[in-house]
Amino acid sequence: MKYFSLKFLSSLTLIASICACVDRNVAGGISEETEGVVAITDKTIAGVSQKGPFAKGSNVYLKETKDDGSLTPTGKEFYATIRNNKGQFKIENINLESQYALLTVEGYYTRESTNMFSSCAISLNAATDLSKRNSTNINLLTHFEYQRILNLVKAGASFTNAKAQAEKEIFAAFGYEKPDRTAEDLDITGESEEDRILKNISAMVDKNFHTEYNITPCEEVRDVIDSMARNFADDGTFTQDLTAKIAAYTYAYQQAYQSKDTSNILSRYLNQYEGITCTQDKAGERHRLQKTLSIAKTEHFIYSDTSNKATITSKKYDYVYAICTSNDWQLRTKEDYEDTSNAIEHQVGSVTDSRDGKTYKTTSVTIAGKTYEWMAENLKYAGTSASNVEDNQKGIYTWTEAIAQSNSKIYSQFGKDSIYQGICPENWHIPTSLEWKALIEHVGSPSMLYSKNWDKFYFTGKPLNDIIEFGAEPTFFDWIVPETPSFTPYAHFIAYSLDISVYTQSTNVQSGLYNLDYSGDYIIDNEPLKTSVFYSVLLGSTPRLTEKSDIRPPYLIVSGETYNEYNYLKSMSEHVPEPQWTNEYSWNTIYKIFKSNALNLKVNVRCVKD
């Protein structure tokens, strides 16, 4: 069985109020089902009444219906009171001329949104076949399907068929496939998926589809329930406006609580009213909605002990775009997604690698009076290592392959303005960490370098404007360090440090963080790090990296505009103070410059012209 749940609402510890004022004297037409009618003798039924749980002393009524199967009340009723604040009830000594009975609960209840008793009384209904059960619950879903069942029976359907149709329709109206259990079996305190569906719907309606912290008055909720019941009774669906409210509300809370599931109500809504669908082959497609989906979200919630009052600031979000991702739909506002900025001035060109004849697109930008020409595609030179030709042709290298110093016996010192060719073509070099930072700051955001195809692999939620036609795409879809899984695809580019680099007779490359008149070991957490170190730039999201005894995890030295090496990277003074290090691990940030001693980590290469 497949369910599309609203699990984000299960995070809420509140309980809700759903009200409905329904006349207990409902007349029905003559049903075609008369042959199956049987009398009920000396029956006892038990159950729970919830929206949330009805208070002790609330009243429960069971009404007998005529033996013609029409669900017309005979006027005979059985009565009980709620036994505790859990909403439990029991009705004994039931004798009926038909097994079809109508149930109503009236009273106060515990609200999901306050965990306190409601300030107004409500009533909820249920229609049941007592020949098949000894227990029946009364809840919001039984209430919504109640009048729909009566209407279908009045139109000539049998009770069994009317009940099955109404239940299928009410679950579909909230974006779910009908579960095996009926609404009468569900309990908001239960642990099953179906029980959580009921709880989530109850909590959603209790807030009248608002995401703010404000408490909706009980009387308003009662009106909402009555309106929804009437709305559903005629044709088994909600109106477009109501469905849009449900879709926007569930989407907003799922995003807020980082739920992995997206309610199927959004997919159903977009398919029914916008005529669009989202499948794997449509990943990355963007659609401008005909009808805006709006939701108000709480921006700030400030409680004052002095005044004993809370100040709530809300902001309205108007979703006008639906983007198909590899998993489901994502919604974005006009401000989030439309390109409101002009493309940065740049020049597109090309370069041919004389070593293998491959031609690469390039893009040139001028930053602080200096022009930089970058490769706008990943280098795919196979090099001389036959064992790695397949990876190399995909543009994937180890750091030592990319730096082209796997077994150097050269001792060299480079000044601050040095460049290093590595595996790049002649007259091109491995970009430095400063060149990467300058480029990203120039375009304003790492996402401005993302190819418009990035959403086909993973939805970033960012405008994919690619304003200098850089074309960064995710290349890696597995772990960046063994046994530390990555949650999303990413691009991992090599960077080179513009400091003194010492190449020893070791098979590794040791890059020191020293000024011309400064030398010493790397200091991380007050511990010298004398093993090999390299720099890299990561675009996309990565896992939290776990420290291992044999691999020093990539240490984040730049995230956005944050520098953790003090003034080394931004100062040209003759003496650089002891480097300041961070042991902050990455967690779903967009742009990072790493330092690591794991030389076998895989990287992409974008070369810069000398």
PDB file of N, CA and C in Angstrom, residues 181-218:
ATOM      1  N   ARG A 181      -7.801   0.113   5.909  1.00  0.00           N
ATOM      2  CA  ARG A 181      -8.696   0.351   7.038  1.00  0.00           C
ATOM      3  C   ARG A 181      -9.666   1.476   6.694  1.00  0.00           C
ATOM      4  N   THR A 182     -10.858   1.409   7.301  1.00  0.00           N
ATOM      5  CA  THR A 182     -11.852   2.452   7.064  1.00  0.00           C
ATOM      6  C   THR A 182     -11.649   3.591   8.041  1.00  0.00           C
ATOM      7  N   ALA A 183     -12.314   4.709   7.778  1.00  0.00           N
ATOM      8  CA  ALA A 183     -12.202   5.874   8.655  1.00  0.00           C
ATOM      9  C   ALA A 183     -12.660   5.552  10.070  1.00  0.00           C
ATOM     10  N   GLU A 184     -13.634   4.644  10.210  1.00  0.00           N
ATOM     11  CA  GLU A 184     -14.134   4.268  11.537  1.00  0.00           C
ATOM     12  C   GLU A 184     -13.087   3.556  12.384  1.00  0.00           C
ATOM     13  N   ASP A 185     -12.055   3.017  11.743  1.00  0.00           N
ATOM     14  CA  ASP A 185     -11.021   2.275  12.462  1.00  0.00           C
ATOM     15  C   ASP A 185      -9.871   3.165  12.923  1.00  0.00           C
ATOM     16  N   LEU A 186      -9.833   4.402  12.463  1.00  0.00           N
ATOM     17  CA  LEU A 186      -8.668   5.245  12.711  1.00  0.00           C
ATOM     18  C   LEU A 186      -8.728   5.931  14.062  1.00  0.00           C
ATOM     19  N   ASP A 187      -7.528   6.187  14.613  1.00  0.00           N
ATOM     20  CA  ASP A 187      -7.387   6.771  15.948  1.00  0.00           C
ATOM     21  C   ASP A 187      -6.196   7.723  15.899  1.00  0.00           C
ATOM     22  N   ILE A 188      -6.390   8.983  16.261  1.00  0.00           N
ATOM     23  CA  ILE A 188      -5.301   9.962  16.158  1.00  0.00           C
ATOM     24  C   ILE A 188      -4.145   9.652  17.097  1.00  0.00           C
ATOM     25  N   THR A 189      -4.366   8.798  18.093  1.00  0.00           N
ATOM     26  CA  THR A 189      -3.282   8.412  19.000  1.00  0.00           C
ATOM     27  C   THR A 189      -2.587   7.144  18.536  1.00  0.00           C
ATOM     28  N   GLY A 190      -3.028   6.560  17.427  1.00  0.00           N
ATOM     29  CA  GLY A 190      -2.435   5.328  16.922  1.00  0.00           C
ATOM     30  C   GLY A 190      -1.088   5.563  16.266  1.00  0.00           C
ATOM     31  N   GLU A 191      -0.404   4.466  15.963  1.00  0.00           N
ATOM     32  CA  GLU A 191       0.943   4.540  15.406  1.00  0.00           C
ATOM     33  C   GLU A 191       1.002   4.222  13.917  1.00  0.00           C
ATOM     34  N   SER A 192      -0.115   3.798  13.342  1.00  0.00           N
ATOM     35  CA  SER A 192      -0.088   3.400  11.936  1.00  0.00           C
ATOM     36  C   SER A 192      -0.052   4.616  11.023  1.00  0.00           C
ATOM     37  N   GLU A 193       0.297   4.369   9.759  1.00  0.00           N
ATOM     38  CA  GLU A 193       0.315   5.441   8.767  1.00  0.00           C
ATOM     39  C   GLU A 193      -1.066   6.059   8.611  1.00  0.00           C
ATOM     40  N   GLU A 194      -2.099   5.205   8.610  1.00  0.00           N
ATOM     41  CA  GLU A 194      -3.462   5.711   8.445  1.00  0.00           C
ATOM     42  C   GLU A 194      -3.874   6.594   9.615  1.00  0.00           C
ATOM     43  N   ASP A 195      -3.450   6.196  10.839  1.00  0.00           N
ATOM     44  CA  ASP A 195      -3.767   7.005  12.016  1.00  0.00           C
ATOM     45  C   ASP A 195      -3.111   8.376  11.925  1.00  0.00           C
ATOM     46  N   ARG A 196      -1.879   8.405  11.426  1.00  0.00           N
ATOM     47  CA  ARG A 196      -1.176   9.682  11.291  1.00  0.00           C
ATOM     48  C   ARG A 196      -1.841  10.567  10.243  1.00  0.00           C
ATOM     49  N   ILE A 197      -2.402   9.942   9.218  1.00  0.00           N
ATOM     50  CA  ILE A 197      -3.136  10.721   8.222  1.00  0.00           C
ATOM     51  C   ILE A 197      -4.266  11.481   8.897  1.00  0.00           C
ATOM     52  N   LEU A 198      -5.046  10.770   9.715  1.00  0.00           N
ATOM     53  CA  LEU A 198      -6.160  11.409  10.422  1.00  0.00           C
ATOM     54  C   LEU A 198      -5.658  12.526  11.328  1.00  0.00           C
ATOM     55  N   LYS A 199      -4.605  12.267  12.069  1.00  0.00           N
ATOM     56  CA  LYS A 199      -4.059  13.275  12.986  1.00  0.00           C
ATOM     57  C   LYS A 199      -3.578  14.508  12.221  1.00  0.00           C
ATOM     58  N   ASN A 200      -2.903  14.285  11.120  1.00  0.00           N
ATOM     59  CA  ASN A 200      -2.372  15.401  10.342  1.00  0.00           C
ATOM     60  C   ASN A 200      -3.475  16.254   9.739  1.00  0.00           C
ATOM     61  N   ILE A 201      -4.496  15.605   9.224  1.00  0.00           N
ATOM     62  CA  ILE A 201      -5.622  16.347   8.656  1.00  0.00           C
ATOM     63  C   ILE A 201      -6.325  17.147   9.742  1.00  0.00           C
ATOM     64  N   SER A 202      -6.503  16.540  10.909  1.00  0.00           N
ATOM     65  CA  SER A 202      -7.161  17.240  12.016  1.00  0.00           C
ATOM     66  C   SER A 202      -6.380  18.475  12.428  1.00  0.00           C
ATOM     67  N   ALA A 203      -5.063  18.342  12.532  1.00  0.00           N
ATOM     68  CA  ALA A 203      -4.231  19.480  12.922  1.00  0.00           C
ATOM     69  C   ALA A 203      -4.251  20.568  11.860  1.00  0.00           C
ATOM     70  N   MET A 204      -4.225  20.178  10.602  1.00  0.00           N
ATOM     71  CA  MET A 204      -4.241  21.144   9.503  1.00  0.00           C
ATOM     72  C   MET A 204      -5.528  21.962   9.517  1.00  0.00           C
ATOM     73  N   VAL A 205      -6.651  21.280   9.662  1.00  0.00           N
ATOM     74  CA  VAL A 205      -7.932  21.976   9.649  1.00  0.00           C
ATOM     75  C   VAL A 205      -8.087  22.843  10.891  1.00  0.00           C
ATOM     76  N   ASP A 206      -7.537  22.392  12.009  1.00  0.00           N
ATOM     77  CA  ASP A 206      -7.642  23.156  13.251  1.00  0.00           C
ATOM     78  C   ASP A 206      -7.027  24.537  13.115  1.00  0.00           C
ATOM     79  N   LYS A 207      -6.010  24.671  12.270  1.00  0.00           N
ATOM     80  CA  LYS A 207      -5.364  25.964  12.061  1.00  0.00           C
ATOM     81  C   LYS A 207      -5.960  26.712  10.884  1.00  0.00           C
ATOM     82  N   ASN A 208      -7.022  26.145  10.290  1.00  0.00           N
ATOM     83  CA  ASN A 208      -7.680  26.796   9.154  1.00  0.00           C
ATOM     84  C   ASN A 208      -6.676  27.106   8.051  1.00  0.00           C
ATOM     85  N   PHE A 209      -5.739  26.155   7.849  1.00  0.00           N
ATOM     86  CA  PHE A 209      -4.757  26.232   6.771  1.00  0.00           C
ATOM     87  C   PHE A 209      -3.818  27.424   6.916  1.00  0.00           C
ATOM     88  N   HIS A 210      -3.607  27.883   8.152  1.00  0.00           N
ATOM     89  CA  HIS A 210      -2.616  28.922   8.421  1.00  0.00           C
ATOM     90  C   HIS A 210      -1.366  28.253   8.972  1.00  0.00           C
ATOM     91  N   THR A 211      -0.199  28.785   8.603  1.00  0.00           N
ATOM     92  CA  THR A 211       1.037  28.248   9.158  1.00  0.00           C
ATOM     93  C   THR A 211       1.591  29.119  10.277  1.00  0.00           C
ATOM     94  N   GLU A 212       0.908  30.217  10.590  1.00  0.00           N
ATOM     95  CA  GLU A 212       1.390  31.071  11.663  1.00  0.00           C
ATOM     96  C   GLU A 212       1.126  30.426  13.019  1.00  0.00           C
ATOM     97  N   TYR A 213       1.719  31.041  14.058  1.00  0.00           N
ATOM     98  CA  TYR A 213       1.535  30.542  15.407  1.00  0.00           C
ATOM     99  C   TYR A 213       0.193  30.951  16.003  1.00  0.00           C
ATOM    100  N   ASN A 214      -0.519  31.834  15.334  1.00  0.00           N
ATOM    101  CA  ASN A 214      -1.761  32.313  15.915  1.00  0.00           C
ATOM    102  C   ASN A 214      -2.757  31.167  16.057  1.00  0.00           C
ATOM    103  N   ILE A 215      -3.605  31.248  17.073  1.00  0.00           N
ATOM    104  CA  ILE A 215      -4.600  30.220  17.346  1.00  0.00           C
ATOM    105  C   ILE A 215      -5.919  30.625  16.699  1.00  0.00           C
ATOM    106  N   THR A 216      -6.426  29.782  15.821  1.00  0.00           N
ATOM    107  CA  THR A 216      -7.694  30.058  15.162  1.00  0.00           C
ATOM    108  C   THR A 216      -8.830  29.881  16.157  1.00  0.00           C
ATOM    109  N   PRO A 217      -9.747  30.850  16.289  1.00  0.00           N
ATOM    110  CA  PRO A 217     -10.874  30.711  17.224  1.00  0.00           C
ATOM    111  C   PRO A 217     -11.682  29.457  16.931  1.00  0.00           C
ATOM    112  N   CYS A 218     -12.167  28.833  17.993  1.00  0.00           N
ATOM    113  CA  CYS A 218     -12.930  27.591  17.856  1.00  0.00           C
ATOM    114  C   CYS A 218     -14.130  27.770  16.935  1.00  0.00           C
TER     115      CYS A 218
END
